[in-house]
Amino acid sequence: MKRINKSNPPNALTEFAIENPTEVWDPSFRDHDAGNSYKTVKHLMLKDQGGLCAYCEKKIQEMPEHHQRIEHYHNKSDISNPNVNWGLDWNNIFVVCLGGSSQNNENKKRYPLPRNLSCDAYKEHLVSKGKLPQACEGYYLNPLRIITTVGLFDFDKSNGQLHVNKAACANLADIDNQHISLEKLVEETIRVLNLNCARLCDDRLEVLKSYNQEVTKARKANDRQGFTKLADRWFREKWPSFFTTRRILLGKHAETYLSDIAYNG
């Protein structure tokens, strides 16, 4: 998971919310203007997110539209506060992947469900079982609030799993934290979104494989600028799949490059 900077209003959703403050997301907004407003908002968010799933960072921009889903961070069905319409809150929505819920039969055998669900699909699985509240602020990280200057995650090259960057967490604080520490909040984020399911770990190991190939190629060519060139190739355009994994792998070379381009999410 990486930080997301959302475009400033107005947009089709915020205008609809002002004109229809008591309406609901589905079907009211989704069907508004024959669905064109919904599509416009989704495309805007994909641009904001650099084409990545807000949670696992798979590249979803080139996927068919029915493989791109809008997720409400705070459950949109929560009507406990009459002053807040979570379904129409611009700062409560992201675009995510389908979380492994639409795999073909071959992949389902390789990555059986529900243990290979991820992102909002796994989150909703927990909510439906009463293991995560609808008001989830502080129970897992919000992509709008993740810091950009240092990573909260570490990457295990042996198995593709994400772990907590304890050193980073020890020097930071986080509001809306229902846990005893930021370290626990990051740990719970991995669990709630099931970011270490085998399917995603295998995807991240493919990124590691590509990285190792590039490093080997640069060393054989005695190219001392190999890491810098790779950082440019990976981060020149907004953004590569599994951004966080790539950032961890490139370490100081990634940080230098991102600093030079004034990266802020």
CSV table of C-alpha atoms in Angstrom, one decimal:
chain,number,residue,atom,x,y,z
A,1,MET,CA,0.0,0.0,0.0
A,2,LYS,CA,1.2,3.5,-0.9
A,3,ARG,CA,0.0,7.0,-0.3
A,4,ILE,CA,-2.7,8.4,-2.6
A,5,ASN,CA,-3.3,12.1,-3.2
A,6,LYS,CA,-6.8,12.6,-4.5
A,7,SER,CA,-7.7,15.4,-6.9
A,8,ASN,CA,-9.4,18.4,-5.4
A,9,PRO,CA,-13.1,18.8,-5.9
A,10,PRO,CA,-15.4,19.6,-7.6
A,11,ASN,CA,-16.0,16.4,-9.6
A,12,ALA,CA,-19.1,14.4,-10.6
A,13,LEU,CA,-19.4,12.8,-7.2
A,14,THR,CA,-19.0,15.9,-5.0
A,15,GLU,CA,-21.5,17.8,-7.2
A,16,PHE,CA,-24.0,14.9,-7.0
A,17,ALA,CA,-23.5,14.8,-3.2
A,18,ILE,CA,-24.2,18.5,-2.8
A,19,GLU,CA,-27.4,18.3,-4.9
A,20,ASN,CA,-28.5,15.0,-3.4
A,21,PRO,CA,-27.1,14.8,0.2
A,22,THR,CA,-29.5,12.0,1.3
A,23,GLU,CA,-29.1,9.7,-1.7
A,24,VAL,CA,-27.1,6.5,-1.7
A,25,TRP,CA,-24.2,5.2,-3.7
A,26,ASP,CA,-25.9,2.3,-5.4
A,27,PRO,CA,-28.1,2.7,-7.3
A,28,SER,CA,-28.6,6.5,-7.0
A,29,PHE,CA,-25.1,7.6,-8.0
A,30,ARG,CA,-24.1,4.6,-10.0
A,31,ASP,CA,-27.1,5.0,-12.2
A,32,HIS,CA,-26.9,8.8,-12.4
A,33,ASP,CA,-26.5,10.2,-15.9
A,34,ALA,CA,-26.7,6.6,-17.3
A,35,GLY,CA,-23.6,5.6,-15.4
A,36,ASN,CA,-21.4,8.2,-17.0
A,37,SER,CA,-20.7,10.0,-13.8
A,38,TYR,CA,-19.6,6.8,-12.1
A,39,LYS,CA,-17.2,6.1,-14.9
A,40,THR,CA,-15.9,9.6,-14.9
A,41,VAL,CA,-15.2,9.4,-11.2
A,42,LYS,CA,-13.5,6.0,-11.5
A,43,HIS,CA,-11.2,7.2,-14.3
A,44,LEU,CA,-10.3,10.3,-12.2
A,45,MET,CA,-9.4,8.1,-9.2
A,46,LEU,CA,-7.3,5.7,-11.4
A,47,LYS,CA,-5.4,8.8,-12.6
A,48,ASP,CA,-4.9,9.9,-9.0
A,49,GLN,CA,-3.7,6.4,-8.1
A,50,GLY,CA,-1.4,6.0,-11.0
A,51,GLY,CA,-3.4,3.1,-12.2
A,52,LEU,CA,-2.7,1.0,-9.1
A,53,CYS,CA,-5.1,-0.9,-6.8
A,54,ALA,CA,-5.2,1.3,-3.7
A,55,TYR,CA,-4.4,-1.7,-1.5
A,56,CYS,CA,-2.2,-4.4,-3.1
A,57,GLU,CA,-0.7,-2.1,-5.9
A,58,LYS,CA,-1.5,-4.4,-8.8
A,59,LYS,CA,-1.7,-2.4,-12.0
A,60,ILE,CA,-5.4,-2.3,-12.8
A,61,GLN,CA,-5.6,0.6,-15.3
A,62,GLU,CA,-5.3,-1.6,-18.3
A,63,MET,CA,-7.7,-4.2,-17.0
A,64,PRO,CA,-11.3,-4.5,-18.3
A,65,GLU,CA,-13.5,-2.0,-16.4
A,66,HIS,CA,-15.4,-4.9,-14.7
A,67,HIS,CA,-12.1,-5.8,-13.1
A,68,GLN,CA,-11.9,-2.4,-11.4
A,69,ARG,CA,-14.0,-1.8,-8.4
A,70,ILE,CA,-14.7,1.3,-6.3
A,71,GLU,CA,-14.1,0.6,-2.6
A,72,HIS,CA,-15.5,2.5,0.3
A,73,TYR,CA,-12.9,2.6,3.1
A,74,HIS,CA,-15.6,3.2,5.7
A,75,ASN,CA,-18.5,0.9,4.9
A,76,LYS,CA,-21.1,2.9,2.9
A,77,SER,CA,-24.0,1.1,4.6
A,78,ASP,CA,-23.1,2.7,8.0
A,79,ILE,CA,-25.9,5.2,8.7
A,80,SER,CA,-25.2,5.6,12.4
A,81,ASN,CA,-24.3,9.2,11.9
A,82,PRO,CA,-27.0,11.2,10.1
A,83,ASN,CA,-24.5,14.0,9.3
A,84,VAL,CA,-22.2,11.8,7.3
A,85,ASN,CA,-23.1,10.0,4.0
A,86,TRP,CA,-20.2,7.6,3.7
A,87,GLY,CA,-21.5,6.4,0.3
A,88,LEU,CA,-21.0,9.8,-1.3
A,89,ASP,CA,-17.9,10.9,0.5
A,90,TRP,CA,-15.1,11.7,-2.0
A,91,ASN,CA,-12.4,11.1,0.6
A,92,ASN,CA,-13.9,7.6,1.4
A,93,ILE,CA,-13.4,5.9,-1.9
A,94,PHE,CA,-10.6,4.3,-3.9
A,95,VAL,CA,-10.3,2.1,-7.0
A,96,VAL,CA,-9.3,-1.5,-6.2
A,97,CYS,CA,-8.8,-4.8,-7.9
A,98,LEU,CA,-11.3,-7.6,-7.5
A,99,GLY,CA,-9.0,-9.2,-4.8
A,100,GLY,CA,-8.8,-12.6,-6.5
A,101,SER,CA,-12.5,-13.1,-6.5
A,102,SER,CA,-12.8,-13.5,-10.3
A,103,GLN,CA,-10.1,-16.1,-11.0
A,104,ASN,CA,-10.5,-18.8,-13.6
A,105,ASN,CA,-10.9,-22.4,-12.6
A,106,GLU,CA,-7.2,-23.1,-13.1
A,107,ASN,CA,-6.1,-20.3,-10.8
A,108,LYS,CA,-8.7,-21.1,-8.2
A,109,LYS,CA,-7.1,-24.5,-7.9
A,110,ARG,CA,-3.7,-22.9,-7.5
A,111,TYR,CA,-5.0,-20.1,-5.2
A,112,PRO,CA,-8.1,-21.5,-3.4
A,113,LEU,CA,-10.6,-19.1,-1.9
A,114,PRO,CA,-11.3,-17.5,0.5
A,115,ARG,CA,-7.7,-17.7,1.8
A,116,ASN,CA,-6.4,-16.1,-1.5
A,117,LEU,CA,-8.9,-13.2,-1.4
A,118,SER,CA,-7.3,-9.8,-0.8
A,119,CYS,CA,-8.0,-6.1,-0.6
A,120,ASP,CA,-11.6,-5.1,-0.2
A,121,ALA,CA,-12.8,-8.6,-1.0
A,122,TYR,CA,-11.0,-10.0,2.0
A,123,LYS,CA,-11.9,-7.0,4.1
A,124,GLU,CA,-15.6,-7.5,3.4
A,125,HIS,CA,-15.2,-11.2,4.2
A,126,LEU,CA,-14.0,-10.1,7.7
A,127,VAL,CA,-16.8,-7.5,8.0
A,128,SER,CA,-19.5,-10.1,7.1
A,129,LYS,CA,-18.2,-12.4,9.8
A,130,GLY,CA,-18.2,-9.6,12.4
A,131,LYS,CA,-14.4,-9.6,12.6
A,132,LEU,CA,-14.0,-6.0,11.5
A,133,PRO,CA,-16.3,-3.1,12.3
A,134,GLN,CA,-18.0,-1.0,9.6
A,135,ALA,CA,-16.3,2.0,11.2
A,136,CYS,CA,-12.8,0.8,10.4
A,137,GLU,CA,-10.8,3.9,11.0
A,138,GLY,CA,-7.7,3.0,12.9
A,139,TYR,CA,-8.2,-0.7,12.4
A,140,TYR,CA,-6.1,-0.6,9.2
A,141,LEU,CA,-4.2,2.0,7.3
A,142,ASN,CA,-6.0,4.5,5.1
A,143,PRO,CA,-4.1,5.1,1.8
A,144,LEU,CA,-4.8,8.8,2.0
A,145,ARG,CA,-2.8,9.1,5.2
A,146,ILE,CA,0.3,7.0,4.6
A,147,ILE,CA,3.6,8.9,4.9
A,148,THR,CA,5.7,9.3,1.8
A,149,THR,CA,9.2,9.9,3.2
A,150,VAL,CA,9.8,6.4,4.6
A,151,GLY,CA,8.3,3.0,4.0
A,152,LEU,CA,6.2,1.3,6.7
A,153,PHE,CA,6.7,-2.1,5.1
A,154,ASP,CA,9.6,-4.5,4.6
A,155,PHE,CA,9.8,-7.1,1.9
A,156,ASP,CA,10.9,-10.7,2.5
A,157,LYS,CA,12.8,-11.9,-0.5
A,158,SER,CA,12.6,-15.5,0.5
A,159,ASN,CA,8.8,-15.8,0.2
A,160,GLY,CA,7.4,-12.5,-1.2
A,161,GLN,CA,5.7,-11.5,2.1
A,162,LEU,CA,5.4,-7.9,3.4
A,163,HIS,CA,6.3,-7.3,7.0
A,164,VAL,CA,6.4,-4.3,9.3
A,165,ASN,CA,9.3,-1.9,9.1
A,166,LYS,CA,9.8,-1.7,12.8
A,167,ALA,CA,12.5,0.9,12.7
A,168,ALA,CA,10.2,3.3,10.7
A,169,CYS,CA,7.2,2.7,13.0
A,170,ALA,CA,9.2,3.3,16.1
A,171,ASN,CA,9.9,6.9,15.1
A,172,LEU,CA,6.4,7.8,13.9
A,173,ALA,CA,2.9,8.3,15.2
A,174,ASP,CA,-0.5,7.8,13.6
A,175,ILE,CA,-3.9,9.2,14.5
A,176,ASP,CA,-7.1,7.1,14.3
A,177,ASN,CA,-5.1,4.1,15.6
A,178,GLN,CA,-7.2,1.5,17.5
A,179,HIS,CA,-4.1,-0.5,18.3
A,180,ILE,CA,-1.3,-0.2,20.9
A,181,SER,CA,1.3,1.0,18.4
A,182,LEU,CA,1.8,2.0,14.7
A,183,GLU,CA,3.7,-1.3,14.3
A,184,LYS,CA,0.5,-3.2,15.3
A,185,LEU,CA,-1.6,-1.0,12.9
A,186,VAL,CA,0.7,-1.9,10.0
A,187,GLU,CA,0.6,-5.5,11.0
A,188,GLU,CA,-3.2,-5.5,11.1
A,189,THR,CA,-3.3,-3.8,7.7
A,190,ILE,CA,-1.5,-6.7,6.2
A,191,ARG,CA,-3.9,-9.1,7.9
A,192,VAL,CA,-7.1,-7.2,7.2
A,193,LEU,CA,-6.3,-6.9,3.5
A,194,ASN,CA,-4.7,-10.3,3.3
A,195,LEU,CA,-1.7,-8.8,1.5
A,196,ASN,CA,0.4,-11.9,2.2
A,197,CYS,CA,-1.9,-14.4,0.5
A,198,ALA,CA,0.0,-16.8,-1.7
A,199,ARG,CA,-1.3,-15.1,-4.9
A,200,LEU,CA,0.1,-11.7,-4.1
A,201,CYS,CA,3.4,-13.1,-2.7
A,202,ASP,CA,3.9,-14.9,-6.0
A,203,ASP,CA,3.3,-11.6,-7.9
A,204,ARG,CA,5.8,-9.8,-5.7
A,205,LEU,CA,8.4,-12.6,-6.3
A,206,GLU,CA,8.0,-12.0,-10.0
A,207,VAL,CA,9.0,-8.4,-9.4
A,208,LEU,CA,12.0,-9.7,-7.4
A,209,LYS,CA,12.9,-12.0,-10.3
A,210,SER,CA,12.8,-9.1,-12.7
A,211,TYR,CA,14.9,-7.0,-10.4
A,212,ASN,CA,17.6,-9.7,-10.0
A,213,GLN,CA,17.8,-10.0,-13.8
A,214,GLU,CA,18.3,-6.3,-14.2
A,215,VAL,CA,21.0,-6.3,-11.5
A,216,THR,CA,22.8,-9.2,-13.1
A,217,LYS,CA,22.7,-7.5,-16.5
A,218,ALA,CA,24.1,-4.3,-15.1
A,219,ARG,CA,26.9,-6.1,-13.3
A,220,LYS,CA,27.9,-8.1,-16.4
A,221,ALA,CA,28.0,-4.8,-18.3
A,222,ASN,CA,30.0,-3.1,-15.5
A,223,ASP,CA,27.3,-0.5,-15.5
A,224,ARG,CA,27.7,1.6,-12.4
A,225,GLN,CA,24.6,3.5,-13.1
A,226,GLY,CA,22.5,0.4,-13.4
A,227,PHE,CA,20.5,1.0,-10.2
A,228,THR,CA,19.9,4.7,-11.2
A,229,LYS,CA,18.7,3.7,-14.6
A,230,LEU,CA,16.4,1.1,-13.2
A,231,ALA,CA,14.9,3.6,-10.8
A,232,ASP,CA,14.3,5.9,-13.7
A,233,ARG,CA,12.7,3.1,-15.8
A,234,TRP,CA,10.5,2.0,-12.9
A,235,PHE,CA,9.4,5.3,-11.5
A,236,ARG,CA,9.5,7.7,-14.5
A,237,GLU,CA,5.8,7.2,-15.1
A,238,LYS,CA,3.1,7.1,-12.5
A,239,TRP,CA,3.3,4.2,-11.2
A,240,PRO,CA,4.6,0.6,-11.7
A,241,SER,CA,2.8,-2.4,-10.2
A,242,PHE,CA,3.8,-3.2,-6.7
A,243,PHE,CA,5.4,0.2,-6.2
A,244,THR,CA,6.3,-0.5,-2.6
A,245,THR,CA,8.1,-3.7,-3.3
A,246,ARG,CA,10.2,-2.0,-6.1
A,247,ARG,CA,10.9,0.9,-3.8
A,248,ILE,CA,12.2,-1.4,-1.0
A,249,LEU,CA,14.3,-3.4,-3.5
A,250,LEU,CA,16.0,-0.3,-4.9
A,251,GLY,CA,16.5,1.2,-1.4
A,252,LYS,CA,18.6,4.4,-1.5
A,253,HIS,CA,18.5,4.5,-5.3
A,254,ALA,CA,14.7,4.7,-5.2
A,255,GLU,CA,14.7,7.3,-2.4
A,256,THR,CA,17.1,9.5,-4.3
A,257,TYR,CA,15.1,9.3,-7.5
A,258,LEU,CA,11.8,9.9,-5.8
A,259,SER,CA,13.2,12.8,-3.9
A,260,ASP,CA,14.5,14.3,-7.2
A,261,ILE,CA,11.1,14.1,-8.7
A,262,ALA,CA,9.5,15.5,-5.5
A,263,TYR,CA,7.4,12.4,-5.0
A,264,ASN,CA,4.5,12.9,-2.6
A,265,GLY,CA,2.3,10.0,-3.3
